[in-house]
Short mmCIF file of C-alpha atoms and ligand atoms in Angstrom, two decimals:
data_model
loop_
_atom_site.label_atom_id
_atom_site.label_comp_id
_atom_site.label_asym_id
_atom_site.label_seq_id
_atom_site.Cartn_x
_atom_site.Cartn_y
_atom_site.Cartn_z
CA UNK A 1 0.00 0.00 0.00
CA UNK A 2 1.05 3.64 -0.61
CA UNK A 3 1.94 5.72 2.29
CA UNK A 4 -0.29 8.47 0.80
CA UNK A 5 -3.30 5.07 0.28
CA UNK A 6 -2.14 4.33 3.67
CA UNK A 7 -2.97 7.81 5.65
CA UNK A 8 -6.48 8.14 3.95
CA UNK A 9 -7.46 4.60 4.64
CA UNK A 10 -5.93 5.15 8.05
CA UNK A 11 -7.94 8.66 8.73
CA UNK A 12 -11.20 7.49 7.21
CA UNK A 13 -11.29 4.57 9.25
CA UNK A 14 -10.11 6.50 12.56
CA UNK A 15 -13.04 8.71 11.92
CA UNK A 16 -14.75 5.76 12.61
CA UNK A 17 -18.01 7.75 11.16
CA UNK A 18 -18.69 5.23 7.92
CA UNK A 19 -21.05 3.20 10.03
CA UNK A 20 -22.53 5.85 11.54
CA UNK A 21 -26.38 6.13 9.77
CA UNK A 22 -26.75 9.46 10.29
CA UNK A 23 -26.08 13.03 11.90
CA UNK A 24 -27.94 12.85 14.82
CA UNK A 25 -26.24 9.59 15.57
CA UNK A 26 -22.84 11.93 15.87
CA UNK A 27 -20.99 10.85 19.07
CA UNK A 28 -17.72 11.93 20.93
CA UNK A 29 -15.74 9.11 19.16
CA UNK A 30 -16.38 10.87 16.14
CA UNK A 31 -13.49 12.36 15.39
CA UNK A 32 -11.51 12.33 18.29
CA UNK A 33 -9.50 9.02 17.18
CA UNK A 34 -9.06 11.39 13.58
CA UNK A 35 -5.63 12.59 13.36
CA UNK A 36 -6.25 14.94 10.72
CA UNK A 37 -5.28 18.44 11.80
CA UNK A 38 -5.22 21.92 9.96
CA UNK A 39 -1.85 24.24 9.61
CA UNK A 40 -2.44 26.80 11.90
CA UNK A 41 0.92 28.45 11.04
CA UNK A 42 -0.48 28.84 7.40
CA UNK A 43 -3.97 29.93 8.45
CA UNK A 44 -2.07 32.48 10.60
CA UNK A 45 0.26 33.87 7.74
CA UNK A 46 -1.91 33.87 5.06
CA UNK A 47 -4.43 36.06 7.26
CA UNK A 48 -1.44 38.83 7.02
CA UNK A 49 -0.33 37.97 3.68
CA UNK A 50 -4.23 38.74 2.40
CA UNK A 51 -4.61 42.29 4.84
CA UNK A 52 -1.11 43.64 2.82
CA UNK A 53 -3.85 43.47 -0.36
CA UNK A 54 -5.39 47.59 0.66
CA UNK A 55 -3.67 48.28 3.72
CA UNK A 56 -2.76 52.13 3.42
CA UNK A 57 0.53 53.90 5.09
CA UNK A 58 -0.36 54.33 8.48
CA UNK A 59 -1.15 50.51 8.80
CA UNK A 60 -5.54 50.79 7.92
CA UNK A 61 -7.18 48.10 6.14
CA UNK A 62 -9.27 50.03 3.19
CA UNK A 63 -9.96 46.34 1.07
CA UNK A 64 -13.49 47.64 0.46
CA UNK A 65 -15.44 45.22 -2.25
CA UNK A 66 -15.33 46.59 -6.31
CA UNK A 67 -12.31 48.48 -5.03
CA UNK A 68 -8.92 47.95 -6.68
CA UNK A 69 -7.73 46.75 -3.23
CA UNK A 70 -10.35 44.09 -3.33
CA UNK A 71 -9.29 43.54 -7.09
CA UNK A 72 -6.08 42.61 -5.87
CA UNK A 73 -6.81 40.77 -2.69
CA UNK A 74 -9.37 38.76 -5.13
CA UNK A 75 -6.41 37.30 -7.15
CA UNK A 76 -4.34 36.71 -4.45
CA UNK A 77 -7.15 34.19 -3.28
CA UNK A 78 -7.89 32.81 -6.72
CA UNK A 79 -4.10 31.96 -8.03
CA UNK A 80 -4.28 30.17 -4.21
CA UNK A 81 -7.20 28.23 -5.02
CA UNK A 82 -5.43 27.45 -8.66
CA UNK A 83 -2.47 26.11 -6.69
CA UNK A 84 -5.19 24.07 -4.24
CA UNK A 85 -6.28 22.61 -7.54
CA UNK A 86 -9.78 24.08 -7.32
CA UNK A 87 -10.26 25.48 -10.77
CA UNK A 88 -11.87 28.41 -8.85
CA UNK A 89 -14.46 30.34 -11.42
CA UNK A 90 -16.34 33.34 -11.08
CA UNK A 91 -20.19 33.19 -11.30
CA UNK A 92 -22.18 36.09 -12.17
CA UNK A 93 -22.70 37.70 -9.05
CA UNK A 94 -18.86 38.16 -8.60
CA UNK A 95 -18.62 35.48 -6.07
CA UNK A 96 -15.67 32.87 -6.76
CA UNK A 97 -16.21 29.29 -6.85
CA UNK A 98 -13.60 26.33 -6.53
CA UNK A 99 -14.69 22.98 -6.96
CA UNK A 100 -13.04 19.75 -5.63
CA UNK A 101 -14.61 16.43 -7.43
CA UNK A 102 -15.73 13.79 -4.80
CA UNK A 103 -16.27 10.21 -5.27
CA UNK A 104 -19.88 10.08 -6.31
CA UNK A 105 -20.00 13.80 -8.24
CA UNK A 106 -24.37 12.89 -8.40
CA UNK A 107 -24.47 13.70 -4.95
CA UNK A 108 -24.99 17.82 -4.03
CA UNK A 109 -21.60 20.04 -2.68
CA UNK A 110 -20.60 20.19 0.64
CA UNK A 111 -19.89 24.22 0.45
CA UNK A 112 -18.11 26.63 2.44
CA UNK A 113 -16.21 29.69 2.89
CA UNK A 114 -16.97 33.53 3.78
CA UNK A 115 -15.95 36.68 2.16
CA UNK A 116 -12.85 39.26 1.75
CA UNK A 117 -13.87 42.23 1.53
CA UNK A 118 -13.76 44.24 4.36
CA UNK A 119 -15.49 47.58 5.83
CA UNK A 120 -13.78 51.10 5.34
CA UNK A 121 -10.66 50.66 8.06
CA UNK A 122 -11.90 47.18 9.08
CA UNK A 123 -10.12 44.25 10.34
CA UNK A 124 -8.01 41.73 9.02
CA UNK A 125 -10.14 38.63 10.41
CA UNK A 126 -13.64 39.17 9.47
CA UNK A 127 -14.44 37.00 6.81
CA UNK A 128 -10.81 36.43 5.81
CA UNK A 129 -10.59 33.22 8.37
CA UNK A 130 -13.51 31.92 7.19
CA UNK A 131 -12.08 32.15 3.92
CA UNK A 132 -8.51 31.03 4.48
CA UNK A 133 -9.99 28.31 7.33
CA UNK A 134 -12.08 26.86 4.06
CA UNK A 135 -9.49 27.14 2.04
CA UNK A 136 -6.59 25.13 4.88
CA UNK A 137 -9.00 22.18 4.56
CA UNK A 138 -9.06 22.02 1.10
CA UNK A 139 -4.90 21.99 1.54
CA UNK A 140 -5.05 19.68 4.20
CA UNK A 141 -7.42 17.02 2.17
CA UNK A 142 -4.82 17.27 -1.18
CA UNK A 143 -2.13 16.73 1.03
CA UNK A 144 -3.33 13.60 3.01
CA UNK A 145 -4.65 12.56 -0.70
CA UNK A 146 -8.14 12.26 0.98
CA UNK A 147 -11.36 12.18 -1.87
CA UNK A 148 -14.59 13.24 0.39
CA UNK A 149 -17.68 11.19 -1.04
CA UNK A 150 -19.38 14.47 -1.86
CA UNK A 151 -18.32 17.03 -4.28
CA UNK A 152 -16.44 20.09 -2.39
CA UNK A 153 -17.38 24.01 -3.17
CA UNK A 154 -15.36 26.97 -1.70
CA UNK A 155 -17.40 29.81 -2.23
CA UNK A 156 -15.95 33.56 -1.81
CA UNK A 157 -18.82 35.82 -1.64
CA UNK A 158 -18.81 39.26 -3.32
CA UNK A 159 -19.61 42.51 -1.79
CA UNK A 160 -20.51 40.98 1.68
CA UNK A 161 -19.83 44.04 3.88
CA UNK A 162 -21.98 46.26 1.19
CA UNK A 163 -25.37 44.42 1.80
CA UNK A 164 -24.16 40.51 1.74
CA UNK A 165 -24.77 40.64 -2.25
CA UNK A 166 -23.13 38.15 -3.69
CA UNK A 167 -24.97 35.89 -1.55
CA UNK A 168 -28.22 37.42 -1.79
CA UNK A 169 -27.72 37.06 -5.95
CA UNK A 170 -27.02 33.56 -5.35
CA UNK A 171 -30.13 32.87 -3.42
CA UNK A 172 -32.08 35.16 -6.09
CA UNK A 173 -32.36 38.09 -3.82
CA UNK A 174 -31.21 40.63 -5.96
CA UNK A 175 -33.70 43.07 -7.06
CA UNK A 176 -32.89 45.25 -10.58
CA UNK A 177 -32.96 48.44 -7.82
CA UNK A 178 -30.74 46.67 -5.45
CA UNK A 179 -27.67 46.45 -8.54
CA UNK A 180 -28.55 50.52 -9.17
CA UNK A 181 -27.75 51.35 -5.64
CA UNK A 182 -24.94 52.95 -4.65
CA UNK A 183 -22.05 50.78 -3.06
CA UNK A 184 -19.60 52.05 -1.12
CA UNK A 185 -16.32 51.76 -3.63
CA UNK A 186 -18.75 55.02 -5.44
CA UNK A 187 -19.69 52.05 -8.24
CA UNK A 188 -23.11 50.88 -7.89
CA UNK A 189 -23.48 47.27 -7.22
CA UNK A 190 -23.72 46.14 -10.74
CA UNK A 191 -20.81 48.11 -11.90
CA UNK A 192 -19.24 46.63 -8.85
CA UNK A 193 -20.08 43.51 -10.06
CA UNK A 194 -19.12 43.76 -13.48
CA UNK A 195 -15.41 45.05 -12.21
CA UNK A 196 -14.58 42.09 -10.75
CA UNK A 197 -15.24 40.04 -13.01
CA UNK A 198 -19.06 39.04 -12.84
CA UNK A 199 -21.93 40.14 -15.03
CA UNK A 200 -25.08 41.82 -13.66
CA UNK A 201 -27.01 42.06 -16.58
CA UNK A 202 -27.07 38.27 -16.60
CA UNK A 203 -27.49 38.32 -12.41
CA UNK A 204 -29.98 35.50 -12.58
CA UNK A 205 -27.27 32.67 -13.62
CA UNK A 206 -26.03 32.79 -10.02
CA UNK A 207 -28.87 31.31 -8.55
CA UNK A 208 -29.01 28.36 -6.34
CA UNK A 209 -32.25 26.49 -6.05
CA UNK A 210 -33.24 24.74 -2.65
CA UNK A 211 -31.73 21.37 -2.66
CA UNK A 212 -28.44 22.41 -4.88
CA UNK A 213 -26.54 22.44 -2.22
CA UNK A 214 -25.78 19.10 0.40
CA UNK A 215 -24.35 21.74 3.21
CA UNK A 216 -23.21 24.78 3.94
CA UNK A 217 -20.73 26.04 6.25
CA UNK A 218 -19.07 29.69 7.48
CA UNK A 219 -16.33 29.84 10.23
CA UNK A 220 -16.25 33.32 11.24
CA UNK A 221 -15.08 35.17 14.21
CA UNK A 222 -17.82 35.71 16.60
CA UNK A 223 -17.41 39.88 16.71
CA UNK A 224 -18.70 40.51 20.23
CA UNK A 225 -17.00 39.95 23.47
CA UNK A 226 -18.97 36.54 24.86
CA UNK A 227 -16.52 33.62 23.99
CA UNK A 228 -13.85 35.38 25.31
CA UNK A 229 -15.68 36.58 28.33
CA UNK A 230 -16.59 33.18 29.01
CA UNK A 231 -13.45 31.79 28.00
CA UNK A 232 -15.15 29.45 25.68
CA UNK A 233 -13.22 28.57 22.50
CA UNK A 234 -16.12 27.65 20.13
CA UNK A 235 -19.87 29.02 19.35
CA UNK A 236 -22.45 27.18 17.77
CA UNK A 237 -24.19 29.74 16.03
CA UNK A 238 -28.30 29.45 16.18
CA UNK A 239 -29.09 31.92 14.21
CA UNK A 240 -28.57 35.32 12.74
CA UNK A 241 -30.76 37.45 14.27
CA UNK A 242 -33.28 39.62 12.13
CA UNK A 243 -33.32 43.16 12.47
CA UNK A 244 -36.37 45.92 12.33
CA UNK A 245 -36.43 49.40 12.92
CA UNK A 246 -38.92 52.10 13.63
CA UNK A 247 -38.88 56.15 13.07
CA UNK A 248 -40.78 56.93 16.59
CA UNK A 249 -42.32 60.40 15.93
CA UNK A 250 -43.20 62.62 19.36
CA UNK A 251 -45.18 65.84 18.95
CA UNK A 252 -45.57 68.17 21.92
CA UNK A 253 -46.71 72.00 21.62
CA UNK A 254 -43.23 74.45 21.10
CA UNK A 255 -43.62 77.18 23.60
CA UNK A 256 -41.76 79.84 25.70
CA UNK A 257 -39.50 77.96 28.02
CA UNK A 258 -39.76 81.06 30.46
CA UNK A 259 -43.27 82.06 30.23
CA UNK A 260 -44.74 78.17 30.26
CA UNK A 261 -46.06 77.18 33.81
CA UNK A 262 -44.60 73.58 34.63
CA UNK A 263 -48.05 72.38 34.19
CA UNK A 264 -49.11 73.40 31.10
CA UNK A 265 -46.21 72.08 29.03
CA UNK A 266 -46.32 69.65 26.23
CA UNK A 267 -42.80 68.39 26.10
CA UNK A 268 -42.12 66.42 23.43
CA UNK A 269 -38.65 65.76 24.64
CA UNK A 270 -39.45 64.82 28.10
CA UNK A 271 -42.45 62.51 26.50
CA UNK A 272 -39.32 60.88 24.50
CA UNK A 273 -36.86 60.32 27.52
CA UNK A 274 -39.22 58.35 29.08
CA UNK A 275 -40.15 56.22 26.05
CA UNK A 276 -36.37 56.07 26.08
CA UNK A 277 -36.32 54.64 29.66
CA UNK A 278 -39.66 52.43 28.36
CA UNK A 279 -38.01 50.52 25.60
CA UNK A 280 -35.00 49.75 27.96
CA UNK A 281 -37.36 48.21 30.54
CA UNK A 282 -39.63 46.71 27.88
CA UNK A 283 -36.77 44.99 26.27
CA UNK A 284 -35.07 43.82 29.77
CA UNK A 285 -38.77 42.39 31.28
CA UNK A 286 -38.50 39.21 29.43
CA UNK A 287 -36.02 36.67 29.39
CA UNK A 288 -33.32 35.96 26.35
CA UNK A 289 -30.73 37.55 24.30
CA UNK A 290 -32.78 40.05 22.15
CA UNK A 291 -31.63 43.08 22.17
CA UNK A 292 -33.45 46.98 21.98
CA UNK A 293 -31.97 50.41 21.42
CA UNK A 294 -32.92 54.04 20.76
CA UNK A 295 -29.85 54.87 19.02
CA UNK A 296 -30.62 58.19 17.22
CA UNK A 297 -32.52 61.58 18.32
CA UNK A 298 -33.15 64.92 17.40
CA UNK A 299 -34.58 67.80 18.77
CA UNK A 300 -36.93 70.89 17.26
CA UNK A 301 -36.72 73.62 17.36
CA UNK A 302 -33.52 72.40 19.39
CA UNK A 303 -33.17 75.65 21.37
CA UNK A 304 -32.31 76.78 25.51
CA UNK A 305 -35.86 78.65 25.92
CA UNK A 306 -37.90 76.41 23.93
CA UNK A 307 -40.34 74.07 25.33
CA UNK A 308 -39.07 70.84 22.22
CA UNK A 309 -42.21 70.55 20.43
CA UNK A 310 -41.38 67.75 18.30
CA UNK A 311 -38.66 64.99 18.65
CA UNK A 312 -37.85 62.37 15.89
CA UNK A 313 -36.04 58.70 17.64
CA UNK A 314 -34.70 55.77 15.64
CA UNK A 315 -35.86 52.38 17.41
CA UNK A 316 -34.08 49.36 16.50
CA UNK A 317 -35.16 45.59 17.86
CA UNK A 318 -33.14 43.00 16.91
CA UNK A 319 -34.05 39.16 17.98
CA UNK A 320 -33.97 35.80 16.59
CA UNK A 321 -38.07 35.05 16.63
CA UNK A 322 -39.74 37.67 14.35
CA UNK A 323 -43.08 37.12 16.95
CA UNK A 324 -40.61 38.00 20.04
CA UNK A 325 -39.75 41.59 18.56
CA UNK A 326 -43.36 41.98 17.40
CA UNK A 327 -44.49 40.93 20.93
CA UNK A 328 -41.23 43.57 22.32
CA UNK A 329 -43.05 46.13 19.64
CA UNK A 330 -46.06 45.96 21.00
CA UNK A 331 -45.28 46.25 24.78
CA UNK A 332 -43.19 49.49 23.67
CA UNK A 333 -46.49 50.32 22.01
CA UNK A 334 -48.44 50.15 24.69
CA UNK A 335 -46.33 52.26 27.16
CA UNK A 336 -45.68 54.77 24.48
CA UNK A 337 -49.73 54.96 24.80
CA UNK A 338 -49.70 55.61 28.70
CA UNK A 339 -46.44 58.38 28.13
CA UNK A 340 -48.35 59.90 25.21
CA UNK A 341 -51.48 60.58 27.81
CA UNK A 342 -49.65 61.78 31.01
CA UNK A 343 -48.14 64.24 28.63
CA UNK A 344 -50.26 65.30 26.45
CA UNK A 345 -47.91 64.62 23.63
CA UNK A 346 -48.81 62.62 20.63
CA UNK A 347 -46.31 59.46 19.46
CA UNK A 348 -46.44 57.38 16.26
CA UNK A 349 -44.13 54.95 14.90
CA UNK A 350 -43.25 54.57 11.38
CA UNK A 351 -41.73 50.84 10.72
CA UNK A 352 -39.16 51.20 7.73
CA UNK A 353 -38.56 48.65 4.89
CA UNK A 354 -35.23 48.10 5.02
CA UNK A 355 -35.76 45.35 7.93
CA UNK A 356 -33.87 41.52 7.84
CA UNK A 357 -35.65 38.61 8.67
CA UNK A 358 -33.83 36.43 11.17
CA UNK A 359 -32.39 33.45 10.08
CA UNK A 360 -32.07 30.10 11.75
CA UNK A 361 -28.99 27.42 11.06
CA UNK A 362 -29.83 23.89 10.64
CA UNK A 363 -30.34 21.73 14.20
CA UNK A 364 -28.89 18.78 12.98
CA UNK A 365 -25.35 20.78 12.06
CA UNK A 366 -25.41 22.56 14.91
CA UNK A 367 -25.39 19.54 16.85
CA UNK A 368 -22.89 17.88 14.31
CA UNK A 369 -20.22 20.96 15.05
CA UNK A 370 -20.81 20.67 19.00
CA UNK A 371 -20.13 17.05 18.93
CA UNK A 372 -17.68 17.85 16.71
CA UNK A 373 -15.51 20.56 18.67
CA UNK A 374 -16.16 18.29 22.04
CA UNK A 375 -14.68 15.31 20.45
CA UNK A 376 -11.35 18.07 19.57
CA UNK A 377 -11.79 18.74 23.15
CA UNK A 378 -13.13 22.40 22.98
CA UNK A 379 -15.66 24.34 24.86
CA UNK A 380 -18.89 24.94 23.37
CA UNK A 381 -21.93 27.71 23.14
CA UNK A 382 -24.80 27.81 21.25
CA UNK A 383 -25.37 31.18 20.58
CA UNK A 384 -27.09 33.95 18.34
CA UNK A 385 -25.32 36.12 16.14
CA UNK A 386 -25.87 40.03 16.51
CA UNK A 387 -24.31 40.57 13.45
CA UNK A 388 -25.38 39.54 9.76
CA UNK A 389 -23.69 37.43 7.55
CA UNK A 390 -23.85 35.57 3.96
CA UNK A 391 -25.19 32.24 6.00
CA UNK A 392 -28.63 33.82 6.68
CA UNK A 393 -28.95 33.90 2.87
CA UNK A 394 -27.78 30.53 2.44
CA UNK A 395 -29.85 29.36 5.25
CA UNK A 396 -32.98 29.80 2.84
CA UNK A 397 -31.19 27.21 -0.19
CA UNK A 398 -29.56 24.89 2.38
CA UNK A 399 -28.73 23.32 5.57
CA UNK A 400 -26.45 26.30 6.95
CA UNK A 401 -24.66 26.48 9.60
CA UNK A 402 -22.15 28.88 11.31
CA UNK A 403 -18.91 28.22 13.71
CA UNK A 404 -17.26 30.97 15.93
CA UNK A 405 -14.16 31.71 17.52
CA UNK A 406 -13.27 34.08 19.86
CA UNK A 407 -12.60 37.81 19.21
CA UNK A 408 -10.51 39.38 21.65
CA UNK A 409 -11.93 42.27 23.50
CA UNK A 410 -15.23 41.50 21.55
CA UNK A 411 -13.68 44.80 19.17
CA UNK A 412 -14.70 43.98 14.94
CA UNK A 413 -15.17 46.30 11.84
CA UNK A 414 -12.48 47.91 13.40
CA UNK A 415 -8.21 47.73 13.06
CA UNK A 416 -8.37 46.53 16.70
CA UNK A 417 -9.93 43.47 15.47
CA UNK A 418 -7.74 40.21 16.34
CA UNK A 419 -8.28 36.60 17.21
CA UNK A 420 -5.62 34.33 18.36
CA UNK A 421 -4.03 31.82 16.01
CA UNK A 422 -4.71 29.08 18.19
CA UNK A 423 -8.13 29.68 18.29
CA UNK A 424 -8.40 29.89 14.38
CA UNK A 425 -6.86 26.67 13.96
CA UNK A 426 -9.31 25.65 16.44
CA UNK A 427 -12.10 26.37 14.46
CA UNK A 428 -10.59 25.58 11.23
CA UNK A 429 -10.34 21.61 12.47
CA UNK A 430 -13.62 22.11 13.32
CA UNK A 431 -14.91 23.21 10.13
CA UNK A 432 -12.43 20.14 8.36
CA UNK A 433 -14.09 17.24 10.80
CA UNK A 434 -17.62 18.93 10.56
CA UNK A 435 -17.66 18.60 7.08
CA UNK A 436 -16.07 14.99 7.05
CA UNK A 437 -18.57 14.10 9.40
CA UNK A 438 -21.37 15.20 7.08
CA UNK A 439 -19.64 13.59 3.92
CA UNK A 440 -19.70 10.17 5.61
CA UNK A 441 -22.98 10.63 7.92
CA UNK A 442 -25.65 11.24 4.87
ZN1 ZN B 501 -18.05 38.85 7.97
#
């Protein structure tokens, strides 16, 4: 036997997951006896190799998607995935594809990956480890000489940062509006689109029907401050939570601030600080992680000896049920009612359009990547994320499900954004023996 025929046999059997019948039947012994292991020393370069691609003198990340930067840090990637073997192509959306053959090609992709574009002075780990973590495996499996049952996709998503568009394309998403908007490279999206490579006026080709895909899978870092916190070295990510907001309107009666009795005021500004206090206790009364803020205000006529007539507040829920923040909603309702009548002010919410559905992940591959990391011997959450990513589209095509790591001092979209190595090579073997779990379990 070869000593490359050798190591495969050897891994595939310590995996001990061929009899296995299916995921839920996912035990410790997993892939604890697998020796397979990602290069963390790779993951770890490559991760500064890719934030060179835009980084400007004074050490800021500016790889912002349709941007030469991104351009750049685009072909980096792709002659990588060349090297990997991947034959990486570039659908119409922008995003880049590599595909690995497996032994039965009639069975659907196992896909994964992130994105690399990044925010306007953003970090260098956002999207990039999910990227280079997806890519590692792909290294790690042509090294062993290891051929997965199912085919293998890496998928780069364009634009995610701008409005997760390369994903939404894929999932069909994209309206003709959405490619005339404005991105923030000053091309709109389709020009965006077209510049690196993809072509908007033939968007539709992108798409991804329900059942096209086996899997899909994002390691990303978590972006908030709870792993690390709790000292927990892997999230199993729930959910992406959706996201609504409100324009709260508040009209009181403008008046002399001298010549007004106490009593006869209509304060539209003291109406609003108590709405303020309202949502806070509204969205603290009931148990979970959703969250509630009144993040934006403004004042009119906005002056020292004017009784505020009129204030205009930005309410934003966000929440993983769509009936919990409706429920939230109306509570806030309901004591905006009472604070409207004490003061003799009048308050109306507007909801606005622009609002996200939440997304779940798949149970069965969340349970598949717990079972997964405990077998490594990691620490495990189940958790939400806050934040929005190219999973909750996928999530609506395909199992999806999402893996986190720790982000230290819970600091992203930012140049203070880090994560250790160790704990990317943590997740990256968790992403490798999560999707060699799936290959063999169904
Ligand atoms: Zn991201």
């Amino acid at each position: 036997m070869q000593r490359r025929q050798f190591i495969q046999n050897a891994s595939l059997t310590a995996l001990g997951i061929a009899t296995f019948g299916g995921i839920k039947a996912v035990t410790r012994s997993a892939a604890s006896g697998n020796a397979l292991r990602v290069n963390g020393k790779r993951i770890e370069s490559r991760i500064f190799e890719l934030a060179k691609f835009g980084m400007d003198a004074n050490g800021h990340g500016t790889r912002v998607a349709f941007t030469q930067a991104d351009i750049e840090g685009r072909a980096w990637f792709i002659a990588l995935m060349k090297k990997a073997g991947l034959n990486p192509t570039i659908d119409t959306a922008g995003n880049i594809i590599g595909k690995r053959k497996g032994k039965n090609n009639a069975l659907k992709p196992i896909a994964f990956g992130s994105h690399i574009d990044m925010v306007p002075d953003g970090g260098n780990y956002d999207g990039t480890l999910g990227s280079i973590g997806a890519l590692e495996v792909i290294e790690i499996l042509n090294e062993q000489n290891i051929m997965t049952e199912h085919p293998l996709e890496l998928i780069i998503f364009s634009n995610e940062e701008g409005g997760t568009i390369g994903s939404k394309a894929m999932v069909g998403d994209i309206t003709k509006e959405g490619l005339q908007q404005r991105s923030q490279s000053g091309l709109t999206m389709g020009e965006g689109i077209r510049a690196i490579g993809g072509n908007p006026d033939d968007i539709q080709s992108c798409i991804r029907k329900k059942g096209d895909i086996h899997a899909w899978l994002e390691l990303h870092i978590e972006q908030g401050g709870i792993l690390e916190k709790e000292n927990i070295q892997i999230g199993v990510v729930e959910g992406i939570v959706g996201i609504v907001h409100w324009e709260i309107i508040v009209e009181g009666f403008s008046n002399h601030a001298g010549a007004t009795q106490m009593n006869m005021r209509q304060d539209a500004l003291l109406a609003a600080s108590k709405l303020v206090i309202a949502v806070n206790e509204v969205i603290n009364s009931v148990k979970g992680t959703q969250v509630g803020t009144v993040g934006k205000i403004s004042v009119l006529p906005g002056a020292y000896n004017v009784i505020p007539g009129k204030v205009q507040m930005g309410l934003e829920i966000r929440d993983l049920s769509a009936d919990k923040i409706d429920m939230l909603f109306k509570e806030i309702e309901r004591r905006a009612a009472l604070i409207a009548k004490a003061s003799k002010t009048n308050i109306r919410f507007e909801r606005q359009a622009n609002e996200s559905k939440p997304a779940l992940t798949d149970k069965k591959l969340q349970q598949t990547i717990n079972a997964t990391a405990k077998s490594l011997g990691f620490s495990t959450k189940f958790m939400q994320s806050g934040a929005g990513h190219d999973t909750q589209h996928m999530s609506s095509i395909a199992p999806a499900a999402m893996i986190f790591i720790p982000s230290v001092g819970g600091i992203s979209h930012s140049p203070k954004e880090f994560s250790k190595a160790i704990d990317m090579e943590n997740g990256a073997n968790v992403l490798m023996q999560t999707i060699l779990f799936i290959d063999k379990s169904n």
